[in-house]
mmCIF file of C-alpha atoms in Angstrom:
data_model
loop_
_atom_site.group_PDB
_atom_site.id
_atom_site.type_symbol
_atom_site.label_atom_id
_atom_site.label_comp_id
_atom_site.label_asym_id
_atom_site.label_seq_id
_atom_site.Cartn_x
_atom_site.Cartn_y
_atom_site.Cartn_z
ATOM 1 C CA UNK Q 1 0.000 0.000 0.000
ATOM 2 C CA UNK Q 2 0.824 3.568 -0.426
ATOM 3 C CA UNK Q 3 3.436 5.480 2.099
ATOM 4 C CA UNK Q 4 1.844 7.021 4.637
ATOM 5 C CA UNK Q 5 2.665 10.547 5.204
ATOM 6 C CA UNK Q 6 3.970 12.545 9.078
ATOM 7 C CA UNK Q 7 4.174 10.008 11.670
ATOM 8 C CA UNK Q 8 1.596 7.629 10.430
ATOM 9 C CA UNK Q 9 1.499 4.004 8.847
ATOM 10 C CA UNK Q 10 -1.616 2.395 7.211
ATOM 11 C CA UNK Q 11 -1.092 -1.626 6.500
ATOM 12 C CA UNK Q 12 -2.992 -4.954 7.152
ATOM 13 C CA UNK Q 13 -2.044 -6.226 10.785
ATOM 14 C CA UNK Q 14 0.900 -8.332 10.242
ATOM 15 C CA UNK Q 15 0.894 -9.925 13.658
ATOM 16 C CA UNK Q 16 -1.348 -11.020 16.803
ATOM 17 C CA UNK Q 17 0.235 -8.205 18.215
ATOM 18 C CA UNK Q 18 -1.040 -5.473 16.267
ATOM 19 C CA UNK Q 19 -4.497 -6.795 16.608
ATOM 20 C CA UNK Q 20 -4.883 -6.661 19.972
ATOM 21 C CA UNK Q 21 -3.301 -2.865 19.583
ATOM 22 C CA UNK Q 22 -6.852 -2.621 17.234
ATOM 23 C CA UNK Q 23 -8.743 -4.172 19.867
ATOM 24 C CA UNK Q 24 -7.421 -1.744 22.319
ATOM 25 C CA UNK Q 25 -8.613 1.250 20.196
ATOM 26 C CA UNK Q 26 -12.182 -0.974 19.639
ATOM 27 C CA UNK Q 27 -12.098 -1.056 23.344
ATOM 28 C CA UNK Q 28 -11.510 2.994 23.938
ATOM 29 C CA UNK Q 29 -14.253 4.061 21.616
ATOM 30 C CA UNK Q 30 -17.068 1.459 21.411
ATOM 31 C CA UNK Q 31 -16.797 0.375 25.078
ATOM 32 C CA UNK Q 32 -15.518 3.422 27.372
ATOM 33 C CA UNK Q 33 -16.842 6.173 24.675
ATOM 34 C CA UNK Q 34 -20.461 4.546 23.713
ATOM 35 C CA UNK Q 35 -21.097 2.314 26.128
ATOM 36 C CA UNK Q 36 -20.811 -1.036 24.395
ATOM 37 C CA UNK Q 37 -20.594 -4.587 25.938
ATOM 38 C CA UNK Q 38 -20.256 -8.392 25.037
ATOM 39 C CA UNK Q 39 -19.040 -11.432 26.164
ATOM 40 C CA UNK Q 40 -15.508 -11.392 25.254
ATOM 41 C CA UNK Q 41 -14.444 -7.995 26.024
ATOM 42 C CA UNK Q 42 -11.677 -8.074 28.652
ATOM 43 C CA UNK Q 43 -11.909 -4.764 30.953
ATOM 44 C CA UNK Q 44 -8.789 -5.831 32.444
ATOM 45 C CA UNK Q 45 -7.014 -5.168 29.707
ATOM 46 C CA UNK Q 46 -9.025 -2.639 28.018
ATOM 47 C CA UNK Q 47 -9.810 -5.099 24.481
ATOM 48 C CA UNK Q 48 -12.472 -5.370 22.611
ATOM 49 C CA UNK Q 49 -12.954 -8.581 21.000
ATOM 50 C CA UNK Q 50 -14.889 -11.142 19.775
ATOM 51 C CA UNK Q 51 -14.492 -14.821 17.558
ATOM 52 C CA UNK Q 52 -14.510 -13.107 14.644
ATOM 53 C CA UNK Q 53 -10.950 -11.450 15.018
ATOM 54 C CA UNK Q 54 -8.285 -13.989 13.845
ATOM 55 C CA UNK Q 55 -10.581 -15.022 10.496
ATOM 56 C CA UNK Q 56 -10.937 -11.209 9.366
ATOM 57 C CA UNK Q 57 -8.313 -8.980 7.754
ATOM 58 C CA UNK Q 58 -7.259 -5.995 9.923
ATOM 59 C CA UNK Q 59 -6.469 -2.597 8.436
ATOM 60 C CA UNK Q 60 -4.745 -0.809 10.804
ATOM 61 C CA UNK Q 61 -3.871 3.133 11.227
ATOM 62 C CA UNK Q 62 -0.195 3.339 13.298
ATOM 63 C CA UNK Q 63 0.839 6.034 15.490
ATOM 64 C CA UNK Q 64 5.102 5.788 14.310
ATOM 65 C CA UNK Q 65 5.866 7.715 16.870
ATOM 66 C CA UNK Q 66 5.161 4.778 19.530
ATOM 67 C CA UNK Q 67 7.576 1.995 20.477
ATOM 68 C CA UNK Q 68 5.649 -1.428 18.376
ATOM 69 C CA UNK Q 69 5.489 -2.857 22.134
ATOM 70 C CA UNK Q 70 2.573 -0.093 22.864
ATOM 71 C CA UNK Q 71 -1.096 -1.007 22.118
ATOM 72 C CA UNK Q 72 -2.280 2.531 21.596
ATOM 73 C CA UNK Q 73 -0.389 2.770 18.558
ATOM 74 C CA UNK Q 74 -3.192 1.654 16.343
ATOM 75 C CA UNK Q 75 -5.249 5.013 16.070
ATOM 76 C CA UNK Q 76 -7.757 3.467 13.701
ATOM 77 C CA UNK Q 77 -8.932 0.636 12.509
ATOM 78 C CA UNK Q 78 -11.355 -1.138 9.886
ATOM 79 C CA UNK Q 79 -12.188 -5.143 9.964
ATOM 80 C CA UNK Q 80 -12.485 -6.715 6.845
ATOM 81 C CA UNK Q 81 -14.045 -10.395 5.432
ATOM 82 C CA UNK Q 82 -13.919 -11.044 1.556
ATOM 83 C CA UNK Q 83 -16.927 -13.599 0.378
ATOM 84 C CA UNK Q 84 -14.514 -15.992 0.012
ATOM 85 C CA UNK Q 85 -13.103 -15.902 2.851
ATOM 86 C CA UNK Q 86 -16.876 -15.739 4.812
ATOM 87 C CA UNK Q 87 -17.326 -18.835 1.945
ATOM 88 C CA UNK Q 88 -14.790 -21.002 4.455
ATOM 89 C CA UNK Q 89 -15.766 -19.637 7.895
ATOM 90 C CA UNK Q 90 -19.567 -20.125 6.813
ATOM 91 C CA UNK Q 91 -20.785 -16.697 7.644
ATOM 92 C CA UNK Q 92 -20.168 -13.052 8.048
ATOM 93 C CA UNK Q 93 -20.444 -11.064 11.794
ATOM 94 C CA UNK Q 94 -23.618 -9.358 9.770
ATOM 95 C CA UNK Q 95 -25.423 -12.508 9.775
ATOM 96 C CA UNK Q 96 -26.468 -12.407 12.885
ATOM 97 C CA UNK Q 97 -28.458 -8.857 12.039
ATOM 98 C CA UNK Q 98 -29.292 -8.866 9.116
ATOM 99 C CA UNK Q 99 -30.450 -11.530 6.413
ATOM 100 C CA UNK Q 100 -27.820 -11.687 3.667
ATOM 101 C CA UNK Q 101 -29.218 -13.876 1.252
ATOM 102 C CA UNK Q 102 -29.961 -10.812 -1.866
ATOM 103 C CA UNK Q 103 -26.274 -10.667 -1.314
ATOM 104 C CA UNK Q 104 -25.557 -13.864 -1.649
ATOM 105 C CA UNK Q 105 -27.732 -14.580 -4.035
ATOM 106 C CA UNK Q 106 -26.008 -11.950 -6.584
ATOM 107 C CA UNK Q 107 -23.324 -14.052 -7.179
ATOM 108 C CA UNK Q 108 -20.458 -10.778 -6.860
ATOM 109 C CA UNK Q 109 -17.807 -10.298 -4.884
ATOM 110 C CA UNK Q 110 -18.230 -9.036 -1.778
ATOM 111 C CA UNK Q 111 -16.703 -7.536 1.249
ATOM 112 C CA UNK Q 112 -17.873 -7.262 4.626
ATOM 113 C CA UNK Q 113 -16.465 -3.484 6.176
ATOM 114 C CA UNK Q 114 -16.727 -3.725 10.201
ATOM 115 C CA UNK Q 115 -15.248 -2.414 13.696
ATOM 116 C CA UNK Q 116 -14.408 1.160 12.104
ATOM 117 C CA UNK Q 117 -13.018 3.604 14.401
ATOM 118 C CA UNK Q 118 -10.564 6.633 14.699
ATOM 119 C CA UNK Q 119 -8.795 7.341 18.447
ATOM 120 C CA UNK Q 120 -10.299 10.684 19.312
ATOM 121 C CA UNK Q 121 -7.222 12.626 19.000
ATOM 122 C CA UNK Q 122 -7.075 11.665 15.389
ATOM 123 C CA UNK Q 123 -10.564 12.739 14.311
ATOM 124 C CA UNK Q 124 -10.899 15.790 11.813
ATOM 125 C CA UNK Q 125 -7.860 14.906 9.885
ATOM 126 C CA UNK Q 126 -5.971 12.616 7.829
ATOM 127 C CA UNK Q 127 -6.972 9.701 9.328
ATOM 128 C CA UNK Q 128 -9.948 8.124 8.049
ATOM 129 C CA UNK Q 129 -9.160 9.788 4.255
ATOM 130 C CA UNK Q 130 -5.936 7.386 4.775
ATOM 131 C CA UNK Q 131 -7.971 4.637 5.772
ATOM 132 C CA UNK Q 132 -10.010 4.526 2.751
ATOM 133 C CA UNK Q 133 -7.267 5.547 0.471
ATOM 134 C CA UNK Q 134 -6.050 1.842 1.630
ATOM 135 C CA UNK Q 135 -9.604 0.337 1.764
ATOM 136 C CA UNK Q 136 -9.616 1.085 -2.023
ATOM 137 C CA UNK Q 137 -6.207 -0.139 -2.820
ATOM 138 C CA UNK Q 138 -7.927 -3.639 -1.172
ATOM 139 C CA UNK Q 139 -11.083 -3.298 -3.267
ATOM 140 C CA UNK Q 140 -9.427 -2.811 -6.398
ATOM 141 C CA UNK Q 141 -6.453 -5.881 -5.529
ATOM 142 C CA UNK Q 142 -9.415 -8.350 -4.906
ATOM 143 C CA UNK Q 143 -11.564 -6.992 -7.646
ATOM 144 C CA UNK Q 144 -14.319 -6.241 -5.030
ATOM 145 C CA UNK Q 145 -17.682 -5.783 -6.130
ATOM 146 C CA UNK Q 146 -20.196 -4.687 -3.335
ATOM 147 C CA UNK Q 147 -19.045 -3.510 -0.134
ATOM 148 C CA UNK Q 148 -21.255 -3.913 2.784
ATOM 149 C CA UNK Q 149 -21.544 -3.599 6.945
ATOM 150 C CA UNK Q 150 -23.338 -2.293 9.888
ATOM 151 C CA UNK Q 151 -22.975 1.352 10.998
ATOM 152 C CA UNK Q 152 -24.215 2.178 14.080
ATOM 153 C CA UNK Q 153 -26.390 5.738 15.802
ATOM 154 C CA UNK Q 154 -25.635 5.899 19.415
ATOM 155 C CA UNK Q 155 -28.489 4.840 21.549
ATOM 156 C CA UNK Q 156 -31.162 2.914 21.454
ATOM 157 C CA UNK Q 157 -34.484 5.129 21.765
ATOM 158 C CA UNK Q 158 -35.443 4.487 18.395
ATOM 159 C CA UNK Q 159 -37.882 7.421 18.862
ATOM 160 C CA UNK Q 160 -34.901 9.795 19.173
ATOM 161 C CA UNK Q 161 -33.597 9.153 15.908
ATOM 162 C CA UNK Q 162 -36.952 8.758 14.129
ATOM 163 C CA UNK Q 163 -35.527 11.636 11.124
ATOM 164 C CA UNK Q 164 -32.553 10.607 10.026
ATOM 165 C CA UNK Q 165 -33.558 6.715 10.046
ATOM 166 C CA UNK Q 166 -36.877 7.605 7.946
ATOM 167 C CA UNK Q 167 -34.615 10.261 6.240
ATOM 168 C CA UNK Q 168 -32.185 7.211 4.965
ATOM 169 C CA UNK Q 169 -35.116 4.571 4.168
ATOM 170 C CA UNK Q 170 -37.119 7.524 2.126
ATOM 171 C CA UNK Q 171 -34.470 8.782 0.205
ATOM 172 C CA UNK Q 172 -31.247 5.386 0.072
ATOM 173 C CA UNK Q 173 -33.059 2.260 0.688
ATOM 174 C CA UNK Q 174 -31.262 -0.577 -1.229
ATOM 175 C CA UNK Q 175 -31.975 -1.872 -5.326
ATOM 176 C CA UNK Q 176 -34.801 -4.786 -4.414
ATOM 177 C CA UNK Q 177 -32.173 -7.434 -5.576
ATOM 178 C CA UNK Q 178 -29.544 -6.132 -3.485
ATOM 179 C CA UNK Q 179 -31.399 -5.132 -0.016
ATOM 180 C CA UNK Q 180 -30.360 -7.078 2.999
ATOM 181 C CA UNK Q 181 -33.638 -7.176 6.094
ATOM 182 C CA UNK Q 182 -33.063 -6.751 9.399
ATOM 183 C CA UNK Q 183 -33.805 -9.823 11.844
ATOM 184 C CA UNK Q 184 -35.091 -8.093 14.296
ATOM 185 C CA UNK Q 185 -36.749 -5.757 12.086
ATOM 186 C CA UNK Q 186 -37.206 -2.301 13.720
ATOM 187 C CA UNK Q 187 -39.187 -0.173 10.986
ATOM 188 C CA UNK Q 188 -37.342 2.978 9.774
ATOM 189 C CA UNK Q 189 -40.134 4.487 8.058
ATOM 190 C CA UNK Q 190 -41.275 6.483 11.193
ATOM 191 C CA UNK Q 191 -41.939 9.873 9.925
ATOM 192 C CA UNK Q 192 -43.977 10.337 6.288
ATOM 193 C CA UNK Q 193 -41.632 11.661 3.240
ATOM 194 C CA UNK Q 194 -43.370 14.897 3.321
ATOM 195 C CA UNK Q 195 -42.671 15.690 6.975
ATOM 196 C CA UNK Q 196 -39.027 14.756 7.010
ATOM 197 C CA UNK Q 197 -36.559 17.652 8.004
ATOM 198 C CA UNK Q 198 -33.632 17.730 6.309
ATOM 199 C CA UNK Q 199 -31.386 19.322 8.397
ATOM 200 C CA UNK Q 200 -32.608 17.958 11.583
ATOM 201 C CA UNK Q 201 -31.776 14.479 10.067
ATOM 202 C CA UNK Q 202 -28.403 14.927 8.351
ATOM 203 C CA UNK Q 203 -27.123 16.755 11.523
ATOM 204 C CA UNK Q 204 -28.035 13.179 13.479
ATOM 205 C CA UNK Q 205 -26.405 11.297 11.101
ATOM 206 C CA UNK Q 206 -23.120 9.923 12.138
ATOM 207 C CA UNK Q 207 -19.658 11.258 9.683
ATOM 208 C CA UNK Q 208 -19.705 7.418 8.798
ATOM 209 C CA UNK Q 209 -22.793 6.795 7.264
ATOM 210 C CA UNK Q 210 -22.740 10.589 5.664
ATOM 211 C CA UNK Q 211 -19.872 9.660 3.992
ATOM 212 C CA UNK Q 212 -20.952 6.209 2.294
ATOM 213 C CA UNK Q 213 -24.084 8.325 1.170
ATOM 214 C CA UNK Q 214 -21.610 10.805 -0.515
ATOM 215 C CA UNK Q 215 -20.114 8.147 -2.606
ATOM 216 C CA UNK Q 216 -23.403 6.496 -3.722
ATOM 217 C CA UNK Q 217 -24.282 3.921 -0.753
ATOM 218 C CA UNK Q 218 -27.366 2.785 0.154
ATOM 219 C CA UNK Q 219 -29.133 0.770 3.446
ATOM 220 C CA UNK Q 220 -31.108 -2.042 3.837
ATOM 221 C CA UNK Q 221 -34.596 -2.408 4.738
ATOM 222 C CA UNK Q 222 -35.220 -1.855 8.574
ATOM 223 C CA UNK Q 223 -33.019 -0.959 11.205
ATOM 224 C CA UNK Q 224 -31.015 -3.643 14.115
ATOM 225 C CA UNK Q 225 -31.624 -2.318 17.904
ATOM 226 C CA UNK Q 226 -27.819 -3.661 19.588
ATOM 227 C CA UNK Q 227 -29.350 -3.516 23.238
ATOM 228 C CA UNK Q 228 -25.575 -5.057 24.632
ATOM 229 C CA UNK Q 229 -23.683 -2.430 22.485
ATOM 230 C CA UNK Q 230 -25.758 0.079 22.966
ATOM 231 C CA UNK Q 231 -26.523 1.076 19.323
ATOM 232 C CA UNK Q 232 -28.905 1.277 16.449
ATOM 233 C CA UNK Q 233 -27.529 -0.738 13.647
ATOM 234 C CA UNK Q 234 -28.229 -0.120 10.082
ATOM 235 C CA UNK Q 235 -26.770 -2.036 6.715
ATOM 236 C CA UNK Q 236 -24.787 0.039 4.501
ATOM 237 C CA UNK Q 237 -23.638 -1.067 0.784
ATOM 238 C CA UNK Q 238 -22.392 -0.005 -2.546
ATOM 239 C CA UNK Q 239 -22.166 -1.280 -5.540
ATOM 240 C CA UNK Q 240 -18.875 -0.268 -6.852
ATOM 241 C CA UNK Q 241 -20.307 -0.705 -10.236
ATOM 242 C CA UNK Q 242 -23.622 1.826 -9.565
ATOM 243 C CA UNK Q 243 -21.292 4.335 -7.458
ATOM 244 C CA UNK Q 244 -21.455 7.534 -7.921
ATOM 245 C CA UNK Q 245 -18.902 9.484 -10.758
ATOM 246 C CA UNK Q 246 -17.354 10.961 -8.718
ATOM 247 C CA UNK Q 247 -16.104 8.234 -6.238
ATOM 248 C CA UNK Q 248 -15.573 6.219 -9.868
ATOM 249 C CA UNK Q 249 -12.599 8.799 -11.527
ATOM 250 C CA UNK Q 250 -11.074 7.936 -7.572
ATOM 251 C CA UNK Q 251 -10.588 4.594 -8.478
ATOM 252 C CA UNK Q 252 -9.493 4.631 -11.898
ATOM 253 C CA UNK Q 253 -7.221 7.708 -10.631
ATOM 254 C CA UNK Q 254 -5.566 4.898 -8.422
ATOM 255 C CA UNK Q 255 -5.631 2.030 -10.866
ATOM 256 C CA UNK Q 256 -3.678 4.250 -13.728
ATOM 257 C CA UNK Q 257 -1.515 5.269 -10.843
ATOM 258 C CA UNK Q 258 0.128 1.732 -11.051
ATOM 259 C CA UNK Q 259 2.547 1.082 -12.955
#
């Protein structure tokens, strides 16, 4: 992958020890930030994990400045599961939300996007730009198709995020063939098209799932209520074929950068 620029590093974890380093990061934002829980998260030494980690590929932000030893030197993180791999394993983590089978069924290749986070201190800058710079150097190696995952609201109280859930099922819900339902299927439709507020429900939004709507995503049907980690899940995809111009010239800006 590309050199990183300053003091930073951007690879696939090459070791167990630069996953738990991620896991430590997973730990700082989705447990002690949001509130999260589950059954493998060890408190005493601040990781989030679960039996997903050693079958998924890690792409890892480093801090360079910090001795390799030192688990807060991964400053962010994205988990990643190509179909093929999820082929061997049996399933994807998104299984358990949402039903996959349009997905499936399409016969592409896919790639499950999970666990993204930035450390605090590295939010508003280069970080998560260099994280997908290097998620689409992975996309275009393994000729990637459709890119899928959860991204989470904070909270539960559905009610309290009523607008920008009826904002994203009104205006991005999913192609028919390609629209993954939630199992526990929370309707998002909770305010009409006509009364939606625009601003009220893009400022809810979280920077994630704003950004995937920039570059032509869409969501699946219903929303996932994550009581344990304290969120409200919904499925974001793209079709890197159907994506928007823009977010197209990108990639072919990368691919004729090869050479």
């Amino acid at each position: 992958m590309a050199a990183a620029p300053l003091s930073y590093e951007i690879r696939l974890a090459r070791d167990a020890q630069e996953i738990r380093a991620s896991q430590r990061l997973r730990y700082a934002v989705f447990v002690e930030e949001l509130g999260g829980a589950g059954p493998l998260i060890d408190h005493e030494n601040r990781l989030e994990a679960d039996e997903f980690d050693p079958l998924y590929d890690h792409l890892v932000l480093i801090d360079a400045t910090k001795p390799e030893e030192d688990l807060d030197r991964v400053v962010a993180a994205y988990r990643l599961l190509r179909s093929d791999r999820a082929a061997e394993i049996g399933r994807f983590y998104c299984d358990a939300e949402y039903d996959l089978t349009p997905l499936r069924a399409s016969g592409r290749r896919l790639l499950e996007l999970g666990r993204s986070c930035v450390h605090p201190d590295h939010r508003g800058g280069a970080a998560m730009l260099m994280l997908w710079n290097a998620l689409a150097d992975y996309v275009l190696a393994h000729e990637i198709e459709i890119l899928f995952g959860v991204a989470s609201f904070h909270g539960t109280d559905v009610a309290a995020l009523q607008q920008p859930l009826a904002w994203l099922h009104h205006h991005h819900l999913a192609p028919e063939a390609l629209r993954p339902r939630a199992r526990q299927f929370q309707r998002m439709d909770l305010v009409a098209k006509e009364a939606l507020d625009r601003r009220a429900a893009l400022d809810a939004m979280p920077n994630l799932i704003k950004a995937y709507l920039r570059l032509g995503g869409f969501v699946g049907e219903g929303a996932f209520v994550d009581r344990p980690f304290n969120t409200t899940d919904v499925m974001l995809l793209m079709d890197t074929q159907a994506m928007s111009e823009k977010h197209r010239e990108f990639y072919t800006r990368r691919v004729e950068g090869r050479g």
